[in-house]
PDB file of C-alpha atoms in Angstrom:
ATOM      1  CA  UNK A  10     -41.982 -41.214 -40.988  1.00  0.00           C
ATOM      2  CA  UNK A  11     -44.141 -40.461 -38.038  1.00  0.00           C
ATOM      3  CA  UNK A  12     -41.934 -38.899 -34.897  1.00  0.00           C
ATOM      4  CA  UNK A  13     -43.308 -38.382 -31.579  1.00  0.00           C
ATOM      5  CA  UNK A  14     -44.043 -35.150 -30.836  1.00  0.00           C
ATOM      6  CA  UNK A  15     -41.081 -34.363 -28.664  1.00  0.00           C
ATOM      7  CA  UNK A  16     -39.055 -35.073 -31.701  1.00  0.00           C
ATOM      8  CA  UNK A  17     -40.345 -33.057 -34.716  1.00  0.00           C
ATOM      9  CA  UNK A  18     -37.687 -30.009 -33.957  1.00  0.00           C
ATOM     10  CA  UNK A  19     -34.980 -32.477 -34.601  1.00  0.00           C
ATOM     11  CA  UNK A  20     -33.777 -32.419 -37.794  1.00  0.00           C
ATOM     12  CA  UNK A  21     -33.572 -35.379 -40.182  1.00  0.00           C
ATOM     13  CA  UNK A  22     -30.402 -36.713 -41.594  1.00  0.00           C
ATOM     14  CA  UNK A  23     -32.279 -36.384 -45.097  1.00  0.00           C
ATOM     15  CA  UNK A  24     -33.317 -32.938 -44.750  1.00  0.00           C
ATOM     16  CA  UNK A  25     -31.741 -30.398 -46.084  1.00  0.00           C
ATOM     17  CA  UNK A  26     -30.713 -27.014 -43.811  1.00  0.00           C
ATOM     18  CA  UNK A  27     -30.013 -23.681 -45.264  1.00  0.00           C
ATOM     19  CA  UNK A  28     -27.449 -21.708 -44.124  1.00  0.00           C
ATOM     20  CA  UNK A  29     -28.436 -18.502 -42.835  1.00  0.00           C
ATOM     21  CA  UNK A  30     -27.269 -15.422 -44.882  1.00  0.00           C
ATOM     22  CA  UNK A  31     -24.258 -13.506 -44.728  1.00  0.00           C
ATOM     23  CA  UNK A  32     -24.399  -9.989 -43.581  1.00  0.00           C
ATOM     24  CA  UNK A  33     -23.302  -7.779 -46.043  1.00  0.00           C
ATOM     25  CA  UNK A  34     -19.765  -6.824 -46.234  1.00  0.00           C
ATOM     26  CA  UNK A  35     -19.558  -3.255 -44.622  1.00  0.00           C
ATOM     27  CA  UNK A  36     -16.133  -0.939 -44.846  1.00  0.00           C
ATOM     28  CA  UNK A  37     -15.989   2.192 -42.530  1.00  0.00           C
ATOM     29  CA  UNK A  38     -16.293   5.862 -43.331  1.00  0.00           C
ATOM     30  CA  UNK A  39     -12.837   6.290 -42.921  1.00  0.00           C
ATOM     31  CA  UNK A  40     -12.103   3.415 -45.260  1.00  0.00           C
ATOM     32  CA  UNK A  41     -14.655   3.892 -48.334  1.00  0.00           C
ATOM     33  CA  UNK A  42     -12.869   5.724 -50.891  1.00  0.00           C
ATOM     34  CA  UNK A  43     -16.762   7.270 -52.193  1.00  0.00           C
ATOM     35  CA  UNK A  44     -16.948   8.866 -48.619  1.00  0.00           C
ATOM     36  CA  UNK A  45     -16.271  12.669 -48.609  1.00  0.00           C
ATOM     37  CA  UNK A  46     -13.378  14.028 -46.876  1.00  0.00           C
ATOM     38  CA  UNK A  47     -13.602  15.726 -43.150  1.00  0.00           C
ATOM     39  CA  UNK A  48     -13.906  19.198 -43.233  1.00  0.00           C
ATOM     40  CA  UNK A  49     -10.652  20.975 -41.831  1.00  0.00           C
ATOM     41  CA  UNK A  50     -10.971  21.895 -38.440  1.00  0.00           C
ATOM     42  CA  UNK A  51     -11.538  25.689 -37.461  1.00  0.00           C
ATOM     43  CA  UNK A  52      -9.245  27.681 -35.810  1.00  0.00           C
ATOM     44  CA  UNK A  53     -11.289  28.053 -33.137  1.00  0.00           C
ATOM     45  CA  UNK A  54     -11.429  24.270 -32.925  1.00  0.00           C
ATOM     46  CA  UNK A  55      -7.689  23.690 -33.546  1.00  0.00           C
ATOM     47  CA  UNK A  56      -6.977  26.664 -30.613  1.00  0.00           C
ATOM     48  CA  UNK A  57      -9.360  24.302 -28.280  1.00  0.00           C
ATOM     49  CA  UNK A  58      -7.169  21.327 -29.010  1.00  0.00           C
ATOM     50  CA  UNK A  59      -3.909  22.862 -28.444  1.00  0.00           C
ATOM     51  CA  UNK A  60      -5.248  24.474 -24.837  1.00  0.00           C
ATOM     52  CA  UNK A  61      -6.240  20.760 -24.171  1.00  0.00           C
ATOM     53  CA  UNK A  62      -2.814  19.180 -24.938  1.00  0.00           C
ATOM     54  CA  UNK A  63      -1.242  22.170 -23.184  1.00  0.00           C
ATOM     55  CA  UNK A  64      -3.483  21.307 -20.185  1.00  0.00           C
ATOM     56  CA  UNK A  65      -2.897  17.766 -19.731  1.00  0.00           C
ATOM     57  CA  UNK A  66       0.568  17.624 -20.264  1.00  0.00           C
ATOM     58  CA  UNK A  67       0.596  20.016 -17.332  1.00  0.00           C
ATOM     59  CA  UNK A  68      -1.561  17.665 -15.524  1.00  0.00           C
ATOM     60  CA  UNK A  69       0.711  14.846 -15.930  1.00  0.00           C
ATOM     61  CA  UNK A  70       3.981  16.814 -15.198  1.00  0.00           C
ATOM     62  CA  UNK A  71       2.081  18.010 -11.698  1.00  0.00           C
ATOM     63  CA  UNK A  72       1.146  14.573 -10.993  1.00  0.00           C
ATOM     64  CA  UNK A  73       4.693  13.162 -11.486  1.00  0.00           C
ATOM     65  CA  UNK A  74       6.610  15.911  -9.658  1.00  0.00           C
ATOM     66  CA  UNK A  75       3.975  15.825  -6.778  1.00  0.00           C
ATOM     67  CA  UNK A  76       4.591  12.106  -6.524  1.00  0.00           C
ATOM     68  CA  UNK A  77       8.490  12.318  -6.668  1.00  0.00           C
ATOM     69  CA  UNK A  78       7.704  15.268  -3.771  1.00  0.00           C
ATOM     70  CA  UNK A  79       5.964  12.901  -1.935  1.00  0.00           C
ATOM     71  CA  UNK A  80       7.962  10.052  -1.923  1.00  0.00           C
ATOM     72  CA  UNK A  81      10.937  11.908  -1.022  1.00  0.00           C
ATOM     73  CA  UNK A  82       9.644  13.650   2.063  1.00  0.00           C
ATOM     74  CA  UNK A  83       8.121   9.802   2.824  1.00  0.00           C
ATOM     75  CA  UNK A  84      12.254   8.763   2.711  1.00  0.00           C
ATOM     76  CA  UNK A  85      12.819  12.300   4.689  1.00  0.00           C
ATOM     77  CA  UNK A  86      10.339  11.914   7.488  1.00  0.00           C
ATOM     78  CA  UNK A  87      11.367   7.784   7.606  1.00  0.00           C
ATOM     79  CA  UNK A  88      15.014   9.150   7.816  1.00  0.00           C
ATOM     80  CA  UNK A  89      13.938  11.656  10.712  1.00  0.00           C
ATOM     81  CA  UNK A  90      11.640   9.308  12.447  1.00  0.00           C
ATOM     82  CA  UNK A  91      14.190   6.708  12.383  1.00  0.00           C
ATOM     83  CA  UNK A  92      17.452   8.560  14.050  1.00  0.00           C
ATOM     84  CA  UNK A  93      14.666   9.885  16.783  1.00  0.00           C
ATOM     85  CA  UNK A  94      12.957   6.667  17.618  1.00  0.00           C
ATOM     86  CA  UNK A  95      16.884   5.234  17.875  1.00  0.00           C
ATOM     87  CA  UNK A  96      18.011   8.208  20.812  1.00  0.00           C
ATOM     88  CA  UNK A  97      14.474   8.010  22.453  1.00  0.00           C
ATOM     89  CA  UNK A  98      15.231   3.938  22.445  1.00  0.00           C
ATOM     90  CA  UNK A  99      18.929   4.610  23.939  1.00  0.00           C
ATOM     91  CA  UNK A 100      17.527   7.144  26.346  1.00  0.00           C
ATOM     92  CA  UNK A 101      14.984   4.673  27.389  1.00  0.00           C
ATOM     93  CA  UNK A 102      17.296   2.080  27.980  1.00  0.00           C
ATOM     94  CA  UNK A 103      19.541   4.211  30.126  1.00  0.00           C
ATOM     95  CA  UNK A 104      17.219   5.136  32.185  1.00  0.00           C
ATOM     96  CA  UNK A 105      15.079   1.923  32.796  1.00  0.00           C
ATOM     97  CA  UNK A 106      19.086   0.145  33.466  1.00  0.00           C
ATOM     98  CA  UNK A 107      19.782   2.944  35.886  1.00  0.00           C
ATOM     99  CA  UNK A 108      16.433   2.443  37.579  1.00  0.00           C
ATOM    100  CA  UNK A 109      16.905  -1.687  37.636  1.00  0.00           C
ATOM    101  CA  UNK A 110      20.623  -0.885  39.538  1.00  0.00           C
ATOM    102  CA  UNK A 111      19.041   1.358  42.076  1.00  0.00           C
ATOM    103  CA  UNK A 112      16.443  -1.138  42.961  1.00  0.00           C
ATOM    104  CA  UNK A 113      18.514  -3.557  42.622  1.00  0.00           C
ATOM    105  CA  UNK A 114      20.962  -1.748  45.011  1.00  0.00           C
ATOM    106  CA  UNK A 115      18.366  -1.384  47.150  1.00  0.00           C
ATOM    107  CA  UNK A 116      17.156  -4.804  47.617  1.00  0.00           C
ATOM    108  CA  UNK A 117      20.292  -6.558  48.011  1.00  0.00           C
ATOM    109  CA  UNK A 118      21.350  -3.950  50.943  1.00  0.00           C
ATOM    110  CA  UNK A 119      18.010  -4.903  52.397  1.00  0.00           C
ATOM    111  CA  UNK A 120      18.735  -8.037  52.377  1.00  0.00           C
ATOM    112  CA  UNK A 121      22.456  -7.993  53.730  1.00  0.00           C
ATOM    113  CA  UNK A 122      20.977  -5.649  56.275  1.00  0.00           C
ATOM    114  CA  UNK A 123      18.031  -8.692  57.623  1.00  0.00           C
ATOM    115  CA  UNK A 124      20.799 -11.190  57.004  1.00  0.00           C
ATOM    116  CA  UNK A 125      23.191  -9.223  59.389  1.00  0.00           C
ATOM    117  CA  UNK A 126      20.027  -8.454  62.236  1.00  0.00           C
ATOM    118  CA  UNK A 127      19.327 -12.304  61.589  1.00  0.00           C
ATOM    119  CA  UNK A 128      22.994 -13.772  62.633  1.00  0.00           C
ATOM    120  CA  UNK A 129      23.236 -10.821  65.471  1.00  0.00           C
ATOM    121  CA  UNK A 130      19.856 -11.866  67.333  1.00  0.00           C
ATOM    122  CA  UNK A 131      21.285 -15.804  67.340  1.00  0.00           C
ATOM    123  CA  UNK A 132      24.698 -14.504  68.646  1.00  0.00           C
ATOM    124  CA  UNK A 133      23.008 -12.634  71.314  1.00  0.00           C
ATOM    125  CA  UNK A 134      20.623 -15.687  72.119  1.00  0.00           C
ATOM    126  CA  UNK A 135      23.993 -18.006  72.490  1.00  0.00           C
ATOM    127  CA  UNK A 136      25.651 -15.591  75.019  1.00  0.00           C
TER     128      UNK A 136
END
């Protein structure tokens, strides 16, 4: 059977394909019985590890108390903060109220006081 060019890479229904092969089965060192045992660790080695453990366990127990320190003095200063912003706010409002009443005050007496001049002058121009 003649195929066009373009075709030739396309397999045939009547050929036969070969699977590739299978890569060999491999087990790990750990898991083949033939492979020798680790050598025991020195003491030098075993001394190493323990410092390690020692030192991160410290690590983590600094970490954890420095976060419980900090979220507590985040609670403390909000605490704070909060009770201080609260008297500055009632302070505040005191004063700006007393400040409104004197102007206030002010205002309406100079406005009684133009009222009164007001009605006086057209008495006066009556008489």
């Amino acid at each position: 059977m003649n195929l066009p060019p373009s075709d030739r890479s396309i397999p045939l229904l009547t050929e036969v394909l070969t699977p590739a092969p299978a890569p060999p089965a491999t087990v790990p060192p750990y898991l083949d019985p033939r492979a020798p045992a680790p050598a025991a660790p020195s003491a030098a080695e075993v001394e190493a590890h323990w410092r390690q453990l020692a030192q991160d366990i410290q690590e983590h127990v600094l970490q954890q108390l420095l976060q419980e320190v900090d979220r507590r003095m985040e609670q403390q200063i909000a605490s704070q903060m909060s009770i201080a912003f609260e008297t500055i706010v009632h302070q505040l409002t005191a004063q700006i109220r007393s400040n409104i009443e004197q102007a206030l005050q002010q205002s309406v007496l100079r406005a009684v006081e133009q009222e009164i001049e007001k009605t006086k002058m057209m008495k006066n121009k009556e008489f």
